[in-house]
């Protein structure tokens, strides 16, 4: 009989979102009269339709695919040159950041890339993650066999957990001990916190000192409102020697269902062999992409390109304004309800303290049962998320306003 990958058996059962779905389903079955007024502020998925510029570009690309002369078969695995160039130019070089076209790798999503990057890293690295955290960073490391088993808190052996609490503004500090790889997500899912320039400088200093690699997830950079906050890790001197950046069109362009993202691997980023020899990672990632991936569809890459036109940029900015308007409404709603709310100022997530020492799941059940609103329990993102819950601003304005009203009416 074939052997299976036993690392998968270490994964905690009852993953967050299936458990939420189960409780919502039970609620709707028991209270069909309340099910009709249910509002979902749980999963972080966009709700608004794609920008007009994207739809137009896709129609045109589809027509090209239907004509022999303009038909496209396999494209370059790393993405079409015209897209890599427009990304490097607009997101980096126009902002004074040194990123070359061929350091951009177009993919079908940051979630996949966050997992896939482990392919080119060794399996003896000491890995640090925030607590609470986007579960993908943890689970992909479990699957790759980089961790021990989980304890009763759900924490895995061999991972270094960096607590994110009100005291540090939910931005992790570099640990006292050296690690080899660290995941940073800013603006943060789930806490909505954003690392300042000084905080990222401290991380880059730490990484250079310990020859560590920062895996920087900037999926929400478009939501930054404060002009002093960095959008890219490459705004920090030295980051080209220690950081990989993940970006996605999911949250700015509303591409969650369309699928397109990119990863930046600087050619100056090195890692070492077990023999101690320093080698660049760029050729490894290039080789991995060419071997395990056949590129994003032509139509979708044209859609992504359209986000960088004048019209596309305006439409992205309108989408971000819409969701950030919701975030203001929800954050104020939580505050007026007497709750302590964080985030929601440079990110589409509001991170709320549970009142009266209630657990995250107790608050989930109460808000579902009494306000008929689905939130996300903070404990699902890690043990330090216990005592918090996340409200997503991805919704219609009408729903955001209704959620704010219902939160105020709750008696704790
Ligand atoms: C939504 C999200 C992404 C984007 O993932 P895609 O696969 O590109 O849709 C990446 N990181 C975090 C933390 C996210 O919340």
Tab-separated table of C-alpha atoms and ligand atoms in Angstrom:
chain	number	residue	atom	x	y	z
A	1	UNK	CA	0.000	0.000	0.000
A	2	UNK	CA	1.234	3.483	-0.853
A	3	UNK	CA	2.393	5.748	1.944
A	4	UNK	CA	0.722	9.098	2.537
A	5	UNK	CA	2.248	12.389	3.627
A	6	UNK	CA	1.836	12.104	7.392
A	7	UNK	CA	2.445	15.802	7.844
A	8	UNK	CA	-1.141	16.358	6.701
A	9	UNK	CA	-2.306	14.340	9.692
A	10	UNK	CA	-0.736	16.930	12.010
A	11	UNK	CA	-3.099	19.633	10.693
A	12	UNK	CA	-5.700	20.603	13.222
A	13	UNK	CA	-9.157	19.348	12.369
A	14	UNK	CA	-12.087	21.776	12.441
A	15	UNK	CA	-10.429	24.456	10.379
A	16	UNK	CA	-11.872	27.907	11.003
A	17	UNK	CA	-14.067	28.572	7.987
A	18	UNK	CA	-15.723	25.127	7.780
A	19	UNK	CA	-16.609	25.472	11.471
A	20	UNK	CA	-18.123	28.915	10.837
A	21	UNK	CA	-20.083	27.487	7.889
A	22	UNK	CA	-21.335	24.630	10.075
A	23	UNK	CA	-22.588	26.980	12.804
A	24	UNK	CA	-24.244	29.311	10.276
A	25	UNK	CA	-25.960	26.358	8.606
A	26	UNK	CA	-27.271	25.055	11.931
A	27	UNK	CA	-28.510	28.531	12.854
A	28	UNK	CA	-30.338	28.968	9.526
A	29	UNK	CA	-31.965	25.533	9.846
A	30	UNK	CA	-33.147	26.229	13.407
A	31	UNK	CA	-34.266	29.810	12.814
A	32	UNK	CA	-35.413	30.080	9.186
A	33	UNK	CA	-37.181	33.393	9.969
A	34	UNK	CA	-33.836	34.985	11.000
A	35	UNK	CA	-31.877	33.398	8.134
A	36	UNK	CA	-33.303	35.932	5.684
A	37	UNK	CA	-31.704	38.855	7.502
A	38	UNK	CA	-28.277	37.216	7.853
A	39	UNK	CA	-25.329	39.459	6.917
A	40	UNK	CA	-21.925	37.900	6.338
A	41	UNK	CA	-18.880	39.826	7.548
A	42	UNK	CA	-16.854	36.656	7.945
A	43	UNK	CA	-14.688	35.433	5.084
A	44	UNK	CA	-12.441	38.114	3.558
A	45	UNK	CA	-13.836	38.050	0.054
A	46	UNK	CA	-14.685	41.068	-2.095
A	47	UNK	CA	-18.326	41.753	-2.957
A	48	UNK	CA	-18.261	44.457	-5.647
A	49	UNK	CA	-18.132	43.654	-9.388
A	50	UNK	CA	-14.945	43.925	-11.447
A	51	UNK	CA	-13.844	47.354	-12.724
A	52	UNK	CA	-15.200	48.299	-16.185
A	53	UNK	CA	-11.649	48.593	-17.569
A	54	UNK	CA	-11.053	44.935	-16.664
A	55	UNK	CA	-14.257	43.731	-18.310
A	56	UNK	CA	-13.425	45.660	-21.476
A	57	UNK	CA	-9.881	44.255	-21.625
A	58	UNK	CA	-11.168	40.726	-21.114
A	59	UNK	CA	-13.793	41.018	-23.869
A	60	UNK	CA	-11.071	42.168	-26.248
A	61	UNK	CA	-8.716	39.364	-25.175
A	62	UNK	CA	-11.446	36.746	-25.575
A	63	UNK	CA	-12.071	37.940	-29.132
A	64	UNK	CA	-8.334	37.697	-29.868
A	65	UNK	CA	-8.388	34.082	-28.713
A	66	UNK	CA	-11.088	33.348	-31.283
A	67	UNK	CA	-9.040	34.462	-34.294
A	68	UNK	CA	-6.155	32.412	-35.745
A	69	UNK	CA	-3.828	35.430	-36.118
A	70	UNK	CA	-4.176	36.626	-32.534
A	71	UNK	CA	-4.810	33.301	-30.798
A	72	UNK	CA	-2.421	32.544	-27.898
A	73	UNK	CA	-1.351	29.138	-26.720
A	74	UNK	CA	1.014	28.621	-23.787
A	75	UNK	CA	2.462	31.902	-22.587
A	76	UNK	CA	5.694	32.374	-20.635
A	77	UNK	CA	5.409	30.576	-17.277
A	78	UNK	CA	6.546	33.712	-15.408
A	79	UNK	CA	3.955	35.948	-17.089
A	80	UNK	CA	3.901	37.967	-20.309
A	81	UNK	CA	6.692	40.551	-20.563
A	82	UNK	CA	4.180	43.375	-21.078
A	83	UNK	CA	2.517	42.602	-17.747
A	84	UNK	CA	5.768	42.121	-15.811
A	85	UNK	CA	6.965	45.442	-17.168
A	86	UNK	CA	3.814	47.392	-16.333
A	87	UNK	CA	3.877	45.971	-12.783
A	88	UNK	CA	7.572	46.710	-12.157
A	89	UNK	CA	7.171	50.178	-13.636
A	90	UNK	CA	3.979	51.235	-11.813
A	91	UNK	CA	4.286	49.500	-8.457
A	92	UNK	CA	8.030	49.932	-7.999
A	93	UNK	CA	10.156	52.047	-10.337
A	94	UNK	CA	7.692	54.982	-10.457
A	95	UNK	CA	7.907	54.982	-6.667
A	96	UNK	CA	11.685	55.068	-6.763
A	97	UNK	CA	12.110	51.369	-5.968
A	98	UNK	CA	14.639	49.252	-7.785
A	99	UNK	CA	12.792	46.190	-9.168
A	100	UNK	CA	13.516	44.737	-12.613
A	101	UNK	CA	10.839	43.339	-14.933
A	102	UNK	CA	12.263	39.821	-14.663
A	103	UNK	CA	12.096	39.930	-10.864
A	104	UNK	CA	8.283	39.925	-11.186
A	105	UNK	CA	6.662	36.467	-11.363
A	106	UNK	CA	2.984	36.522	-12.326
A	107	UNK	CA	0.878	33.769	-10.768
A	108	UNK	CA	-2.705	32.704	-10.149
A	109	UNK	CA	-2.684	33.841	-6.529
A	110	UNK	CA	-0.659	34.877	-3.513
A	111	UNK	CA	-2.092	32.063	-1.448
A	112	UNK	CA	-0.535	29.525	-3.827
A	113	UNK	CA	2.740	31.451	-3.951
A	114	UNK	CA	2.964	31.650	-0.148
A	115	UNK	CA	2.810	27.861	-0.087
A	116	UNK	CA	4.908	27.269	-3.208
A	117	UNK	CA	7.814	29.395	-1.995
A	118	UNK	CA	8.657	26.615	0.467
A	119	UNK	CA	9.710	24.510	-2.540
A	120	UNK	CA	12.880	26.553	-2.930
A	121	UNK	CA	13.730	26.836	0.788
A	122	UNK	CA	15.403	24.138	2.802
A	123	UNK	CA	13.582	22.057	5.380
A	124	UNK	CA	15.758	22.821	8.405
A	125	UNK	CA	14.916	26.530	8.668
A	126	UNK	CA	13.715	28.089	11.890
A	127	UNK	CA	10.448	29.741	10.889
A	128	UNK	CA	8.735	32.632	12.661
A	129	UNK	CA	5.085	33.590	12.241
A	130	UNK	CA	2.811	36.109	13.914
A	131	UNK	CA	0.110	35.080	16.342
A	132	UNK	CA	-2.662	35.705	15.246
A	133	UNK	CA	-1.806	34.883	11.628
A	134	UNK	CA	-3.193	34.162	8.143
A	135	UNK	CA	-3.490	30.357	8.540
A	136	UNK	CA	-1.909	29.605	5.122
A	137	UNK	CA	1.622	30.410	6.391
A	138	UNK	CA	1.318	27.880	9.187
A	139	UNK	CA	-0.502	25.090	7.394
A	140	UNK	CA	1.813	25.085	4.364
A	141	UNK	CA	4.768	24.661	6.705
A	142	UNK	CA	2.997	21.828	8.511
A	143	UNK	CA	2.330	20.100	5.169
A	144	UNK	CA	5.976	20.513	4.162
A	145	UNK	CA	7.088	18.832	7.382
A	146	UNK	CA	8.675	21.939	8.856
A	147	UNK	CA	6.901	21.646	12.203
A	148	UNK	CA	6.295	19.289	15.064
A	149	UNK	CA	2.811	18.365	16.220
A	150	UNK	CA	0.263	20.842	17.588
A	151	UNK	CA	-0.196	21.321	21.340
A	152	UNK	CA	-3.521	22.002	23.098
A	153	UNK	CA	-3.268	25.699	22.146
A	154	UNK	CA	-2.975	24.682	18.504
A	155	UNK	CA	0.666	25.793	18.410
A	156	UNK	CA	3.040	23.601	16.394
A	157	UNK	CA	6.433	22.484	17.613
A	158	UNK	CA	9.502	24.045	15.912
A	159	UNK	CA	7.622	27.209	14.801
A	160	UNK	CA	8.505	30.477	16.541
A	161	UNK	CA	5.336	32.406	17.409
A	162	UNK	CA	5.512	36.198	17.583
A	163	UNK	CA	2.666	37.529	19.721
A	164	UNK	CA	0.665	40.462	18.307
A	165	UNK	CA	-1.251	42.298	21.004
A	166	UNK	CA	-2.539	45.793	21.743
A	167	UNK	CA	0.788	46.569	23.496
A	168	UNK	CA	2.782	46.233	20.254
A	169	UNK	CA	0.007	47.602	18.054
A	170	UNK	CA	-0.373	44.047	16.655
A	171	UNK	CA	2.937	44.362	14.768
A	172	UNK	CA	5.423	41.662	15.788
A	173	UNK	CA	8.897	42.641	17.023
A	174	UNK	CA	11.970	40.703	15.882
A	175	UNK	CA	12.573	37.842	18.332
A	176	UNK	CA	15.584	37.819	20.646
A	177	UNK	CA	16.808	34.577	19.068
A	178	UNK	CA	17.794	34.195	15.408
A	179	UNK	CA	15.310	32.687	12.944
A	180	UNK	CA	15.889	31.898	9.250
A	181	UNK	CA	12.524	32.746	7.722
A	182	UNK	CA	9.848	35.153	8.921
A	183	UNK	CA	6.387	35.862	7.510
A	184	UNK	CA	5.179	39.456	7.742
A	185	UNK	CA	1.762	40.577	6.511
A	186	UNK	CA	1.175	44.320	6.322
A	187	UNK	CA	-1.537	45.643	6.163
A	188	UNK	CA	-2.469	42.687	8.273
A	189	UNK	CA	-5.098	40.060	7.905
A	190	UNK	CA	-6.694	39.531	10.471
A	191	UNK	CA	-5.790	42.497	12.729
A	192	UNK	CA	-5.848	45.385	10.230
A	193	UNK	CA	-2.543	46.654	11.699
A	194	UNK	CA	0.110	48.175	9.424
A	195	UNK	CA	3.863	48.150	10.096
A	196	UNK	CA	5.517	51.575	10.167
A	197	UNK	CA	8.719	52.349	8.311
A	198	UNK	CA	10.678	52.130	11.591
A	199	UNK	CA	9.170	48.729	12.371
A	200	UNK	CA	10.055	47.372	8.924
A	201	UNK	CA	13.547	48.868	9.224
A	202	UNK	CA	14.007	46.912	12.454
A	203	UNK	CA	12.946	43.729	10.640
A	204	UNK	CA	15.266	44.323	7.688
A	205	UNK	CA	18.162	45.015	10.090
A	206	UNK	CA	17.351	41.802	11.926
A	207	UNK	CA	17.126	39.795	8.686
A	208	UNK	CA	20.425	41.148	7.361
A	209	UNK	CA	22.141	40.476	10.675
A	210	UNK	CA	20.934	36.872	10.868
A	211	UNK	CA	20.907	36.270	7.079
A	212	UNK	CA	17.211	35.524	7.383
A	213	UNK	CA	14.568	35.873	4.679
A	214	UNK	CA	11.441	37.986	5.127
A	215	UNK	CA	8.370	36.706	3.274
A	216	UNK	CA	6.418	39.936	2.970
A	217	UNK	CA	2.709	39.638	2.149
A	218	UNK	CA	1.438	42.996	0.852
A	219	UNK	CA	-1.922	41.776	-0.502
A	220	UNK	CA	-3.664	44.747	1.141
A	221	UNK	CA	-1.179	47.532	0.298
A	222	UNK	CA	-3.811	49.393	-1.780
A	223	UNK	CA	-5.799	49.984	1.420
A	224	UNK	CA	-3.114	52.127	3.050
A	225	UNK	CA	-4.482	55.646	3.581
A	226	UNK	CA	-1.674	57.185	5.679
A	227	UNK	CA	1.014	58.446	3.252
A	228	UNK	CA	3.755	57.816	5.840
A	229	UNK	CA	3.184	54.043	5.837
A	230	UNK	CA	5.266	51.848	3.496
A	231	UNK	CA	3.477	49.918	0.731
A	232	UNK	CA	6.412	47.670	-0.118
A	233	UNK	CA	9.231	46.054	1.851
A	234	UNK	CA	11.586	47.362	-0.849
A	235	UNK	CA	11.025	50.888	0.476
A	236	UNK	CA	13.418	49.804	3.234
A	237	UNK	CA	17.128	49.928	2.300
A	238	UNK	CA	18.644	46.450	2.378
A	239	UNK	CA	15.348	44.655	1.666
A	240	UNK	CA	16.538	43.541	-1.791
A	241	UNK	CA	19.092	41.392	0.063
A	242	UNK	CA	16.607	39.763	2.444
A	243	UNK	CA	12.982	39.898	1.254
A	244	UNK	CA	10.490	38.303	-1.124
A	245	UNK	CA	7.269	40.259	-1.637
A	246	UNK	CA	3.837	38.801	-2.423
A	247	UNK	CA	1.204	40.980	-4.060
A	248	UNK	CA	-2.223	40.123	-5.368
A	249	UNK	CA	-4.922	41.661	-7.560
A	250	UNK	CA	-7.541	39.927	-5.399
A	251	UNK	CA	-8.203	42.728	-2.945
A	252	UNK	CA	-7.412	45.859	-4.995
A	253	UNK	CA	-8.938	44.843	-8.346
A	254	UNK	CA	-11.502	42.426	-6.930
A	255	UNK	CA	-9.797	39.457	-8.648
A	256	UNK	CA	-10.601	36.825	-6.000
A	257	UNK	CA	-12.651	34.904	-8.572
A	258	UNK	CA	-10.513	35.836	-11.572
A	259	UNK	CA	-7.141	34.816	-10.029
A	260	UNK	CA	-3.993	36.832	-10.629
A	261	UNK	CA	-1.139	37.878	-8.363
A	262	UNK	CA	2.625	38.270	-8.474
A	263	UNK	CA	5.710	37.567	-6.415
A	264	UNK	CA	8.887	39.647	-6.422
A	265	UNK	CA	12.150	37.732	-6.054
A	266	UNK	CA	15.148	40.110	-6.237
A	267	UNK	CA	18.202	38.753	-7.993
A	268	UNK	CA	20.321	39.960	-5.064
A	269	UNK	CA	18.516	37.687	-2.589
A	270	UNK	CA	20.757	34.829	-1.447
A	271	UNK	CA	20.366	31.722	0.671
A	272	UNK	CA	22.939	29.108	1.575
A	273	UNK	CA	23.450	25.422	0.902
A	274	UNK	CA	24.017	23.043	3.826
A	275	UNK	CA	27.652	23.176	2.802
A	276	UNK	CA	27.647	26.906	3.548
A	277	UNK	CA	27.784	28.159	-0.035
A	278	UNK	CA	25.760	31.291	-0.816
A	279	UNK	CA	23.451	31.046	-3.873
A	280	UNK	CA	20.819	33.340	-5.414
A	281	UNK	CA	17.166	32.236	-5.041
A	282	UNK	CA	15.947	33.909	-8.242
A	283	UNK	CA	17.071	31.087	-10.588
A	284	UNK	CA	15.451	28.517	-8.288
A	285	UNK	CA	12.096	30.292	-8.307
A	286	UNK	CA	12.367	30.748	-12.058
A	287	UNK	CA	13.076	27.054	-12.465
A	288	UNK	CA	10.246	26.096	-10.153
A	289	UNK	CA	7.753	28.267	-12.068
A	290	UNK	CA	8.833	26.815	-15.406
A	291	UNK	CA	8.524	23.248	-14.120
A	292	UNK	CA	5.399	23.290	-11.958
A	293	UNK	CA	3.345	26.082	-13.549
A	294	UNK	CA	2.152	26.947	-17.028
A	295	UNK	CA	1.284	30.566	-16.455
A	296	UNK	CA	-1.872	32.576	-15.904
A	297	UNK	CA	-4.332	32.651	-18.799
A	298	UNK	CA	-3.802	35.320	-21.468
A	299	UNK	CA	-7.268	36.786	-20.863
A	300	UNK	CA	-6.647	37.199	-17.134
A	301	UNK	CA	-3.216	38.767	-17.655
A	302	UNK	CA	-4.832	41.317	-20.000
A	303	UNK	CA	-7.382	41.941	-17.223
A	304	UNK	CA	-4.569	42.588	-14.734
A	305	UNK	CA	-2.820	44.899	-17.183
A	306	UNK	CA	-6.021	46.971	-17.450
A	307	UNK	CA	-5.773	47.801	-13.727
A	308	UNK	CA	-2.718	49.926	-14.570
A	309	UNK	CA	-4.427	52.115	-17.183
A	310	UNK	CA	-5.591	55.597	-16.096
A	311	UNK	CA	-9.176	54.363	-16.144
A	312	UNK	CA	-8.243	51.166	-14.283
A	313	UNK	CA	-6.340	53.032	-11.575
A	314	UNK	CA	-9.333	55.312	-11.002
A	315	UNK	CA	-11.668	52.344	-10.749
A	316	UNK	CA	-9.373	50.527	-8.293
A	317	UNK	CA	-9.216	53.664	-6.203
A	318	UNK	CA	-13.050	53.810	-6.192
A	319	UNK	CA	-13.259	50.174	-5.061
A	320	UNK	CA	-10.790	50.799	-2.242
A	321	UNK	CA	-12.702	53.947	-1.233
A	322	UNK	CA	-15.912	51.959	-1.122
A	323	UNK	CA	-14.519	49.260	1.197
A	324	UNK	CA	-12.633	51.759	3.351
A	325	UNK	CA	-15.868	53.745	3.713
A	326	UNK	CA	-17.426	50.553	5.074
A	327	UNK	CA	-14.459	50.127	7.411
A	328	UNK	CA	-15.085	53.594	8.893
A	329	UNK	CA	-18.788	52.789	9.392
A	330	UNK	CA	-18.026	49.423	11.032
A	331	UNK	CA	-15.225	50.714	13.224
A	332	UNK	CA	-17.412	53.565	14.487
A	333	UNK	CA	-20.323	51.141	14.900
A	334	UNK	CA	-18.200	48.860	17.088
A	335	UNK	CA	-17.025	51.829	19.152
A	336	UNK	CA	-20.568	53.164	19.609
A	337	UNK	CA	-21.529	49.686	20.757
A	338	UNK	CA	-18.987	50.125	23.545
A	339	UNK	CA	-16.475	47.721	22.014
A	340	UNK	CA	-12.731	48.308	21.738
A	341	UNK	CA	-11.892	48.308	18.016
A	342	UNK	CA	-8.521	48.251	16.253
A	343	UNK	CA	-7.520	48.350	12.573
A	344	UNK	CA	-9.918	49.446	9.831
A	345	UNK	CA	-7.952	52.653	9.143
A	346	UNK	CA	-5.429	51.345	6.594
A	347	UNK	CA	-6.926	47.907	6.056
A	348	UNK	CA	-10.363	46.438	5.319
A	349	UNK	CA	-10.486	44.544	8.641
A	350	UNK	CA	-11.615	45.686	12.068
A	351	UNK	CA	-10.189	43.724	14.982
A	352	UNK	CA	-12.427	43.924	18.023
A	353	UNK	CA	-11.855	42.977	21.651
A	354	UNK	CA	-14.549	40.662	23.027
A	355	UNK	CA	-16.379	42.297	25.956
A	356	UNK	CA	-16.468	40.985	29.534
A	357	UNK	CA	-13.836	38.310	29.011
A	358	UNK	CA	-16.027	36.347	26.612
A	359	UNK	CA	-14.271	33.913	24.270
A	360	UNK	CA	-14.148	34.564	20.540
A	361	UNK	CA	-16.603	31.738	19.825
A	362	UNK	CA	-19.027	32.894	22.554
A	363	UNK	CA	-19.138	36.290	20.861
A	364	UNK	CA	-19.506	34.640	17.451
A	365	UNK	CA	-22.574	32.714	18.671
A	366	UNK	CA	-24.094	35.778	20.342
A	367	UNK	CA	-23.655	38.066	17.321
A	368	UNK	CA	-24.973	35.330	15.007
A	369	UNK	CA	-27.928	34.486	17.240
A	370	UNK	CA	-28.974	38.004	18.256
A	371	UNK	CA	-27.746	40.306	15.468
A	372	UNK	CA	-27.784	37.675	12.676
A	373	UNK	CA	-24.335	38.825	11.584
A	374	UNK	CA	-21.423	36.479	10.803
A	375	UNK	CA	-18.033	37.628	12.088
A	376	UNK	CA	-14.783	35.669	12.362
A	377	UNK	CA	-13.630	34.476	15.790
A	378	UNK	CA	-10.101	35.684	16.485
A	379	UNK	CA	-9.080	32.409	18.101
A	380	UNK	CA	-9.268	30.799	14.657
A	381	UNK	CA	-6.174	32.784	13.684
A	382	UNK	CA	-4.039	31.632	16.609
A	383	UNK	CA	-4.036	31.410	20.385
A	384	UNK	CA	-3.296	35.151	20.780
A	385	UNK	CA	-6.393	35.864	18.700
A	386	UNK	CA	-8.531	34.520	21.556
A	387	UNK	CA	-10.556	37.350	23.056
A	388	UNK	CA	-10.899	39.133	19.695
A	389	UNK	CA	-13.058	38.928	16.604
A	390	UNK	CA	-12.631	40.209	13.059
A	391	UNK	CA	-15.214	42.194	11.108
A	392	UNK	CA	-14.624	42.335	7.363
A	393	UNK	CA	-15.388	45.554	5.476
A	394	UNK	CA	-15.941	43.625	2.225
A	395	UNK	CA	-19.647	44.280	1.799
A	396	UNK	CA	-22.205	46.681	0.368
A	397	UNK	CA	-22.490	50.058	2.150
A	398	UNK	CA	-26.069	49.208	3.036
A	399	UNK	CA	-24.978	45.998	4.798
A	400	UNK	CA	-22.095	47.729	6.600
A	401	UNK	CA	-24.487	50.368	7.940
A	402	UNK	CA	-27.001	47.730	8.978
A	403	UNK	CA	-24.276	45.730	10.789
A	404	UNK	CA	-23.173	48.889	12.637
A	405	UNK	CA	-26.800	49.506	13.698
A	406	UNK	CA	-27.316	45.939	14.887
A	407	UNK	CA	-24.056	45.932	16.862
A	408	UNK	CA	-25.227	49.040	18.744
A	409	UNK	CA	-28.489	47.321	19.660
A	410	UNK	CA	-26.777	44.311	21.240
A	411	UNK	CA	-26.863	44.124	25.030
A	412	UNK	CA	-23.693	42.542	26.441
B	1	LIG	C1	-6.582	37.600	0.346
B	1	LIG	C2	-5.193	37.406	0.800
B	1	LIG	C3	-4.184	37.109	-0.118
B	1	LIG	C4	-4.469	36.985	-1.591
B	1	LIG	O1	-4.593	35.681	-1.962
B	1	LIG	P1	-4.909	35.299	-3.473
B	1	LIG	O2	-4.563	33.861	-3.547
B	1	LIG	O3	-4.035	36.146	-4.335
B	1	LIG	O4	-6.366	35.565	-3.707
B	1	LIG	C5	-2.889	36.966	0.345
B	1	LIG	N1	-2.601	37.107	1.652
B	1	LIG	C6	-3.538	37.390	2.550
B	1	LIG	C7	-3.139	37.563	3.969
B	1	LIG	C8	-4.861	37.540	2.159
B	1	LIG	O5	-5.796	37.814	3.078
